[in-house]
């Protein structure tokens, strides 16, 4: 009888328990884009549980939080998102999480405003595609290490060591991509893609960048955009244009058709990873692999 009463009490207390925050003793971090997920996994290692909301091929500009997402976010110990209105439809959700006293941090806070590229297309007034300059990613690595160390000071040394290892890898990455880009003459450095994700890349490596859809994929490319970009390709004898993994390919195909209809040749140079990494377990499923893949695809097609 005593046992029965205890059992009844226990089930009542379980049912009435509103705090659904995980009680497995782990530190749960929810991230948005796969670039952030990869970085936090590298720094946090086995001391944290990282769950990314957006997988391969997912467009962060258009992503809306499902009920399941909101519940995951509410139960997190920390939320790391990109910011600068990259996740344009999640801004209100993040505000709500902040009000619930969940540590909700934009990784773009790692960067000095003077190093950002301005844009009137976003409410933030800045271009949010900050990960396409490795120098920014280095600053963000240090920033994430600091966030994790503040939250879990007992693992400070561990996070520090992981960040040092990762920064070494980023240094090697920078050297590799610089060497590959150096083989492409500057007058051939013209990058035409589905949407303007590559302005930081262009600034870092002296590419002229043209995006069909403007900065955000929330607006469709119009006939005028296609004609203007087609004229640019013909004027500058651009050999190839690129699809993006997180943007429908039809706009770039329309562009190719517009150029070809004027008796000029342009090919689709490949698919670039812009606002999402590749599938987990593939080389492009990491930030470093994605960057190498993009640079190799761009340089090979434009040479
Ligand atoms: Zn984008």
XYZ file of C-alpha atoms and ligand atoms in Angstrom, residues 59-61 86 122 127-129 131 195-197 214-217 244 246-247 274-275, ligand 1:
22
model
C 17.911 28.225 -46.397
C 18.237 30.238 -43.153
C 16.600 33.347 -44.676
C 20.361 36.029 -41.375
C 18.461 43.542 -44.199
C 25.281 41.694 -44.935
C 24.930 38.649 -42.643
C 27.064 36.159 -44.678
C 31.414 33.142 -42.433
C 22.097 35.023 -54.345
C 24.609 37.453 -52.878
C 26.199 35.246 -50.232
C 20.171 40.271 -54.044
C 21.302 39.407 -50.569
C 18.324 37.581 -49.247
C 16.589 34.702 -50.946
C 23.874 27.194 -54.568
C 20.313 26.091 -50.456
C 18.701 28.074 -53.302
C 26.486 29.118 -49.413
C 24.133 29.289 -46.419
Zn 22.094 34.025 -47.820
